[in-house]
Amino acid sequence: MRRKKEPTEIKKEIIDAARQLFLEEGYQHVSMRKIATKIGYTPTTIYIYFKNKEEILLHLLEEGYGLFYHELKIAYDHAFDQSHEIRLFNMCEAYIYFGLKQPDYYNIAFMNNLEKNTSKIENSDRYNAFLLLNTVVKEFIQENAFSEMAQSDMDISHTIWASLHGLTSLLITFPQFDWGEQNRLIQFHIRTIIQGLKN
Amino acid sequence: MRRKKEPTEIKKEIIDAARQLFLEEGYQHVSMRKIATKIGYTPTTIYIYFKNKEEILLHLLEEGYGLFYHELKIAYDHAFDQSHEIRLFNMCEAYIYFGLKQPDYYNIAFMNNLEKNTSKIENSDRYNAFLLLNTVVKEFIQENAFSEMAQSDMDISHTIWASLHGLTSLLITFPQFDWGEQNRLIQFHIRTIIQGLKN
Amino acid sequence: MRRKKEPTEIKKEIIDAARQLFLEEGYQHVSMRKIATKIGYTPTTIYIYFKNKEEILLHLLEEGYGLFYHELKIAYDHAFDQSHEIRLFNMCEAYIYFGLKQPDYYNIAFMNNLEKNTSKIENSDRYNAFLLLNTVVKEFIQENAFSEMAQSDMDISHTIWASLHGLTSLLITFPQFDWGEQNRLIQFHIRTIIQGLKN
Amino acid sequence: MRRKKEPTEIKKEIIDAARQLFLEEGYQHVSMRKIATKIGYTPTTIYIYFKNKEEILLHLLEEGYGLFYHELKIAYDHAFDQSHEIRLFNMCEAYIYFGLKQPDYYNIAFMNNLEKNTSKIENSDRYNAFLLLNTVVKEFIQENAFSEMAQSDMDISHTIWASLHGLTSLLITFPQFDWGEQNRLIQFHIRTIIQGLKN
DNA sequence: TATGAATGAGGGTTCATTCAT
DNA sequence: AATGAATGAACCCTCATTCAT
């Protein structure tokens, strides 16, 4: 059954199918056949567009990081006239809501370290996102003049990242658990971290 | 010429073998054949004692929860004569270090939701661990007389759990990332959360 | 479809099928599936009896060498009361006729060097066969008192082997070629070599 | 932007690429895709110029025969003023050294019978080469006035061919075997055959 | 003339599992 | 209680080839 489609369109179909399956069943349990079946092509066809299974994953990762960074950047830019604390708060919100809106991307991007062998971490948008967070943190530090506490901005960034990741991934992984009112929890979570940093 | 064994004894052997493989080679690479070879039986024999592979894994999962709960309990009991804040702090430490010491257990226990279909969450040690955390949190609240802020102890527990899980899972998932001095980060992380709660 | 068979019987079936296919289509073009189909089993079954494709080949090789050596040995022993020239002649005949009677074995054993990586050549029956030939050659040399020509017995053995192999493999590879009366050619071929050595 | 090319030119490019791959990586590892990549076209394009893969291989095969015949012819012509025995000797040398220099050509040409189905043996250069050998043999017979032995020149040619093929193919197939000093063996081998014929 | 898109067949191998004994 | 025999389904991936454009 031959159809006529833009190459980019098929590539997109593959990526879309792969993303969904990767989320639902985990990278290891997704086979090329499954992806192929899902888009109505033969497994062979996929190999025209991607060298192998790993390349699909890599593509997905970069895409996911890109979207993620983009969201954070918007939150950062949008509150340009606010205090740095508010900007930080907004970014934290953006982080968590990105994960909730795009659990598939988030899952692939942060809950498995699938780049183990590729190690071009430094120039990916994942790193850029972290750098952006770090920037806000530094500004936030200056704003608050954390005089006595000489805690490095890195530790602070790590702590924030970890806390955000923690709530996001739990909410994704255990959706049926009783989290109370989700939005309230999120607000409280972020508030707690930021308050904690100010002391 | 094998000497007679109690059924429970063989069951134990199977679990032991599975656990070892599981910890040595990682969750993904445990196969029935490997387990069988390790204990000197045929794969078929395993099916006498366990319905299928999943049942072995579930057994292991519960074991993991048990260990986890045990560790938290020790931390809780050990500081019985201290302030509740310190007890909370200790439990937080215990949480993170358990994950770092038993990354594979932690991984199946909290980073994959293997019980998706079994839904007996409520009576597992995972839940007990959470309840224990919640207990300390309540005591901690009383101690601090968080008068004005009527934030539910549940939200607080969730926030703590999420933060702890966040750092733990990130440290496990991205070990080669530059986290600075790990112990200092952990201490700072916990301190930040607790401070945040006090405001 | 389950049957009841001796393990050795099935192993033999596999070997038989593999031998035929290897000859007909060449090692590279024989798939495990083909072998399996030929004997009416699933490919998986073969893996119960052989670790992988290569192991089947190795088995076949050893078997072939064994038979080959056996035939030569018989020819050697049988003419124990004859002159060494006659014994040599008989062995040469045995060599060629073995190839013609067992083209499949001969093909696998001598026309492809499939042991490239295994290199336990020295203790195989292939080597033993060569040593037997070498023995006769030495006796033949002594008998003829090749005084002046100090050609090593090794060169002589190699030359004989090469000549025998040449005719055998050509007769196998190009059966439709017009070789004249085959037996006469064989006799003449052997006679020529031996005469050549005596000069 | 490719400049226009003569059909024959592209056909040549394909053959050239195929030959190189063929000689570099061996007969088994030539794939249409590799050939195509090597010449900078799509696999599809090749099918415009050749019906299928076999046709390319056949083309190459004929080329191999051509080269082979050419080498023998040179040896034959070169010693036109020598005795026929010497001419025969030279041709034998040429035969073996061709095989050693072009093992891959030799391999497809004589060690696999690829033409099984095509059966145009009679007019190929392989046959011509054999005829050339036969010619020398006849001249050699006349020269030696093999009076008594009414052995057909065909038997003699076959015997020579077989012996040459035998050494050549063994040297190619088992290169790591200890053949002693190769050139000496080759000389001895040829000498033996020719001496054998003279008796 | 040349290609991009697609495929069907097949490659070796591993897996959890079953069933008769 | 334990096994040996066997399987079906799946794994990733490569191949020669075709067809519409």
mmCIF file with all atom_site columns, N, CA, C and O in Angstrom, chain A residues 137-157:
data_model
loop_
_atom_site.group_PDB
_atom_site.id
_atom_site.type_symbol
_atom_site.label_atom_id
_atom_site.label_alt_id
_atom_site.label_comp_id
_atom_site.label_asym_id
_atom_site.label_entity_id
_atom_site.label_seq_id
_atom_site.pdbx_PDB_ins_code
_atom_site.Cartn_x
_atom_site.Cartn_y
_atom_site.Cartn_z
_atom_site.occupancy
_atom_site.B_iso_or_equiv
_atom_site.pdbx_formal_charge
_atom_site.auth_seq_id
_atom_site.auth_comp_id
_atom_site.auth_asym_id
_atom_site.auth_atom_id
_atom_site.pdbx_PDB_model_num
ATOM 1  N N  . VAL A 1 137 ? 18.207 31.802 39.362 1.00 0.00 ? 137 VAL A N  1
ATOM 2  C CA . VAL A 1 137 ? 18.646 31.585 40.737 1.00 0.00 ? 137 VAL A CA 1
ATOM 3  C C  . VAL A 1 137 ? 19.668 32.633 41.144 1.00 0.00 ? 137 VAL A C  1
ATOM 4  O O  . VAL A 1 137 ? 19.587 33.214 42.222 1.00 0.00 ? 137 VAL A O  1
ATOM 5  N N  . LYS A 1 138 ? 20.607 32.875 40.263 1.00 0.00 ? 138 LYS A N  1
ATOM 6  C CA . LYS A 1 138 ? 21.651 33.856 40.581 1.00 0.00 ? 138 LYS A CA 1
ATOM 7  C C  . LYS A 1 138 ? 21.042 35.244 40.803 1.00 0.00 ? 138 LYS A C  1
ATOM 8  O O  . LYS A 1 138 ? 21.397 35.957 41.748 1.00 0.00 ? 138 LYS A O  1
ATOM 9  N N  . GLU A 1 139 ? 20.137 35.611 39.907 1.00 0.00 ? 139 GLU A N  1
ATOM 10 C CA . GLU A 1 139 ? 19.476 36.904 40.056 1.00 0.00 ? 139 GLU A CA 1
ATOM 11 C C  . GLU A 1 139 ? 18.695 36.965 41.364 1.00 0.00 ? 139 GLU A C  1
ATOM 12 O O  . GLU A 1 139 ? 18.688 37.979 42.068 1.00 0.00 ? 139 GLU A O  1
ATOM 13 N N  . PHE A 1 140 ? 18.061 35.840 41.667 1.00 0.00 ? 140 PHE A N  1
ATOM 14 C CA . PHE A 1 140 ? 17.277 35.737 42.886 1.00 0.00 ? 140 PHE A CA 1
ATOM 15 C C  . PHE A 1 140 ? 18.180 35.893 44.115 1.00 0.00 ? 140 PHE A C  1
ATOM 16 O O  . PHE A 1 140 ? 17.822 36.558 45.094 1.00 0.00 ? 140 PHE A O  1
ATOM 17 N N  . ILE A 1 141 ? 19.346 35.292 44.023 1.00 0.00 ? 141 ILE A N  1
ATOM 18 C CA . ILE A 1 141 ? 20.308 35.404 45.123 1.00 0.00 ? 141 ILE A CA 1
ATOM 19 C C  . ILE A 1 141 ? 20.723 36.858 45.330 1.00 0.00 ? 141 ILE A C  1
ATOM 20 O O  . ILE A 1 141 ? 20.701 37.392 46.449 1.00 0.00 ? 141 ILE A O  1
ATOM 21 N N  . GLN A 1 142 ? 21.072 37.506 44.240 1.00 0.00 ? 142 GLN A N  1
ATOM 22 C CA . GLN A 1 142 ? 21.473 38.913 44.320 1.00 0.00 ? 142 GLN A CA 1
ATOM 23 C C  . GLN A 1 142 ? 20.378 39.774 44.938 1.00 0.00 ? 142 GLN A C  1
ATOM 24 O O  . GLN A 1 142 ? 20.606 40.591 45.814 1.00 0.00 ? 142 GLN A O  1
ATOM 25 N N  . GLU A 1 143 ? 19.186 39.536 44.458 1.00 0.00 ? 143 GLU A N  1
ATOM 26 C CA . GLU A 1 143 ? 18.036 40.291 44.914 1.00 0.00 ? 143 GLU A CA 1
ATOM 27 C C  . GLU A 1 143 ? 17.871 40.184 46.426 1.00 0.00 ? 143 GLU A C  1
ATOM 28 O O  . GLU A 1 143 ? 17.568 41.146 47.115 1.00 0.00 ? 143 GLU A O  1
ATOM 29 N N  . ASN A 1 144 ? 18.087 38.955 46.930 1.00 0.00 ? 144 ASN A N  1
ATOM 30 C CA . ASN A 1 144 ? 17.868 38.715 48.347 1.00 0.00 ? 144 ASN A CA 1
ATOM 31 C C  . ASN A 1 144 ? 19.091 38.956 49.207 1.00 0.00 ? 144 ASN A C  1
ATOM 32 O O  . ASN A 1 144 ? 19.014 38.901 50.411 1.00 0.00 ? 144 ASN A O  1
ATOM 33 N N  . ALA A 1 145 ? 20.197 39.196 48.517 1.00 0.00 ? 145 ALA A N  1
ATOM 34 C CA . ALA A 1 145 ? 21.429 39.446 49.270 1.00 0.00 ? 145 ALA A CA 1
ATOM 35 C C  . ALA A 1 145 ? 21.637 38.440 50.387 1.00 0.00 ? 145 ALA A C  1
ATOM 36 O O  . ALA A 1 145 ? 21.724 38.782 51.556 1.00 0.00 ? 145 ALA A O  1
ATOM 37 N N  . PHE A 1 146 ? 21.633 37.158 49.985 1.00 0.00 ? 146 PHE A N  1
ATOM 38 C CA . PHE A 1 146 ? 21.891 36.103 50.960 1.00 0.00 ? 146 PHE A CA 1
ATOM 39 C C  . PHE A 1 146 ? 23.293 36.253 51.522 1.00 0.00 ? 146 PHE A C  1
ATOM 40 O O  . PHE A 1 146 ? 24.218 35.555 51.119 1.00 0.00 ? 146 PHE A O  1
ATOM 41 N N  . SER A 1 147 ? 23.435 37.194 52.423 1.00 0.00 ? 147 SER A N  1
ATOM 42 C CA . SER A 1 147 ? 24.782 37.548 52.864 1.00 0.00 ? 147 SER A CA 1
ATOM 43 C C  . SER A 1 147 ? 25.500 36.400 53.561 1.00 0.00 ? 147 SER A C  1
ATOM 44 O O  . SER A 1 147 ? 26.513 35.881 53.095 1.00 0.00 ? 147 SER A O  1
ATOM 45 N N  . GLU A 1 148 ? 24.923 36.039 54.675 1.00 0.00 ? 148 GLU A N  1
ATOM 46 C CA . GLU A 1 148 ? 25.631 35.063 55.510 1.00 0.00 ? 148 GLU A CA 1
ATOM 47 C C  . GLU A 1 148 ? 25.832 33.697 54.836 1.00 0.00 ? 148 GLU A C  1
ATOM 48 O O  . GLU A 1 148 ? 26.905 33.107 54.846 1.00 0.00 ? 148 GLU A O  1
ATOM 49 N N  . MET A 1 149 ? 24.720 33.213 54.254 1.00 0.00 ? 149 MET A N  1
ATOM 50 C CA . MET A 1 149 ? 24.800 31.869 53.702 1.00 0.00 ? 149 MET A CA 1
ATOM 51 C C  . MET A 1 149 ? 25.541 31.860 52.365 1.00 0.00 ? 149 MET A C  1
ATOM 52 O O  . MET A 1 149 ? 25.063 32.376 51.369 1.00 0.00 ? 149 MET A O  1
ATOM 53 N N  . ALA A 1 150 ? 26.708 31.306 52.397 1.00 0.00 ? 150 ALA A N  1
ATOM 54 C CA . ALA A 1 150 ? 27.514 31.308 51.175 1.00 0.00 ? 150 ALA A CA 1
ATOM 55 C C  . ALA A 1 150 ? 27.253 30.071 50.322 1.00 0.00 ? 150 ALA A C  1
ATOM 56 O O  . ALA A 1 150 ? 28.133 29.518 49.696 1.00 0.00 ? 150 ALA A O  1
ATOM 57 N N  . GLN A 1 151 ? 26.005 29.618 50.381 1.00 0.00 ? 151 GLN A N  1
ATOM 58 C CA . GLN A 1 151 ? 25.692 28.421 49.601 1.00 0.00 ? 151 GLN A CA 1
ATOM 59 C C  . GLN A 1 151 ? 25.831 28.721 48.107 1.00 0.00 ? 151 GLN A C  1
ATOM 60 O O  . GLN A 1 151 ? 25.382 29.747 47.626 1.00 0.00 ? 151 GLN A O  1
ATOM 61 N N  . SER A 1 152 ? 26.438 27.844 47.397 1.00 0.00 ? 152 SER A N  1
ATOM 62 C CA . SER A 1 152 ? 26.666 28.090 45.973 1.00 0.00 ? 152 SER A CA 1
ATOM 63 C C  . SER A 1 152 ? 25.343 28.117 45.214 1.00 0.00 ? 152 SER A C  1
ATOM 64 O O  . SER A 1 152 ? 24.381 27.446 45.592 1.00 0.00 ? 152 SER A O  1
ATOM 65 N N  . ASP A 1 153 ? 25.319 28.920 44.174 1.00 0.00 ? 153 ASP A N  1
ATOM 66 C CA . ASP A 1 153 ? 24.118 28.958 43.348 1.00 0.00 ? 153 ASP A CA 1
ATOM 67 C C  . ASP A 1 153 ? 23.853 27.604 42.699 1.00 0.00 ? 153 ASP A C  1
ATOM 68 O O  . ASP A 1 153 ? 22.728 27.267 42.351 1.00 0.00 ? 153 ASP A O  1
ATOM 69 N N  . MET A 1 154 ? 24.904 26.834 42.534 1.00 0.00 ? 154 MET A N  1
ATOM 70 C CA . MET A 1 154 ? 24.728 25.511 41.955 1.00 0.00 ? 154 MET A CA 1
ATOM 71 C C  . MET A 1 154 ? 23.921 24.605 42.864 1.00 0.00 ? 154 MET A C  1
ATOM 72 O O  . MET A 1 154 ? 22.975 23.965 42.425 1.00 0.00 ? 154 MET A O  1
ATOM 73 N N  . ASP A 1 155 ? 24.301 24.572 44.116 1.00 0.00 ? 155 ASP A N  1
ATOM 74 C CA . ASP A 1 155 ? 23.540 23.763 45.065 1.00 0.00 ? 155 ASP A CA 1
ATOM 75 C C  . ASP A 1 155 ? 22.075 24.187 45.076 1.00 0.00 ? 155 ASP A C  1
ATOM 76 O O  . ASP A 1 155 ? 21.169 23.353 45.090 1.00 0.00 ? 155 ASP A O  1
ATOM 77 N N  . ILE A 1 156 ? 21.875 25.487 45.046 1.00 0.00 ? 156 ILE A N  1
ATOM 78 C CA . ILE A 1 156 ? 20.500 25.988 45.055 1.00 0.00 ? 156 ILE A CA 1
ATOM 79 C C  . ILE A 1 156 ? 19.746 25.537 43.805 1.00 0.00 ? 156 ILE A C  1
ATOM 80 O O  . ILE A 1 156 ? 18.627 25.030 43.887 1.00 0.00 ? 156 ILE A O  1
ATOM 81 N N  . SER A 1 157 ? 20.396 25.684 42.677 1.00 0.00 ? 157 SER A N  1
ATOM 82 C CA . SER A 1 157 ? 19.752 25.255 41.436 1.00 0.00 ? 157 SER A CA 1
ATOM 83 C C  . SER A 1 157 ? 19.440 23.762 41.472 1.00 0.00 ? 157 SER A C  1
ATOM 84 O O  . SER A 1 157 ? 18.358 23.318 41.060 1.00 0.00 ? 157 SER A O  1
#
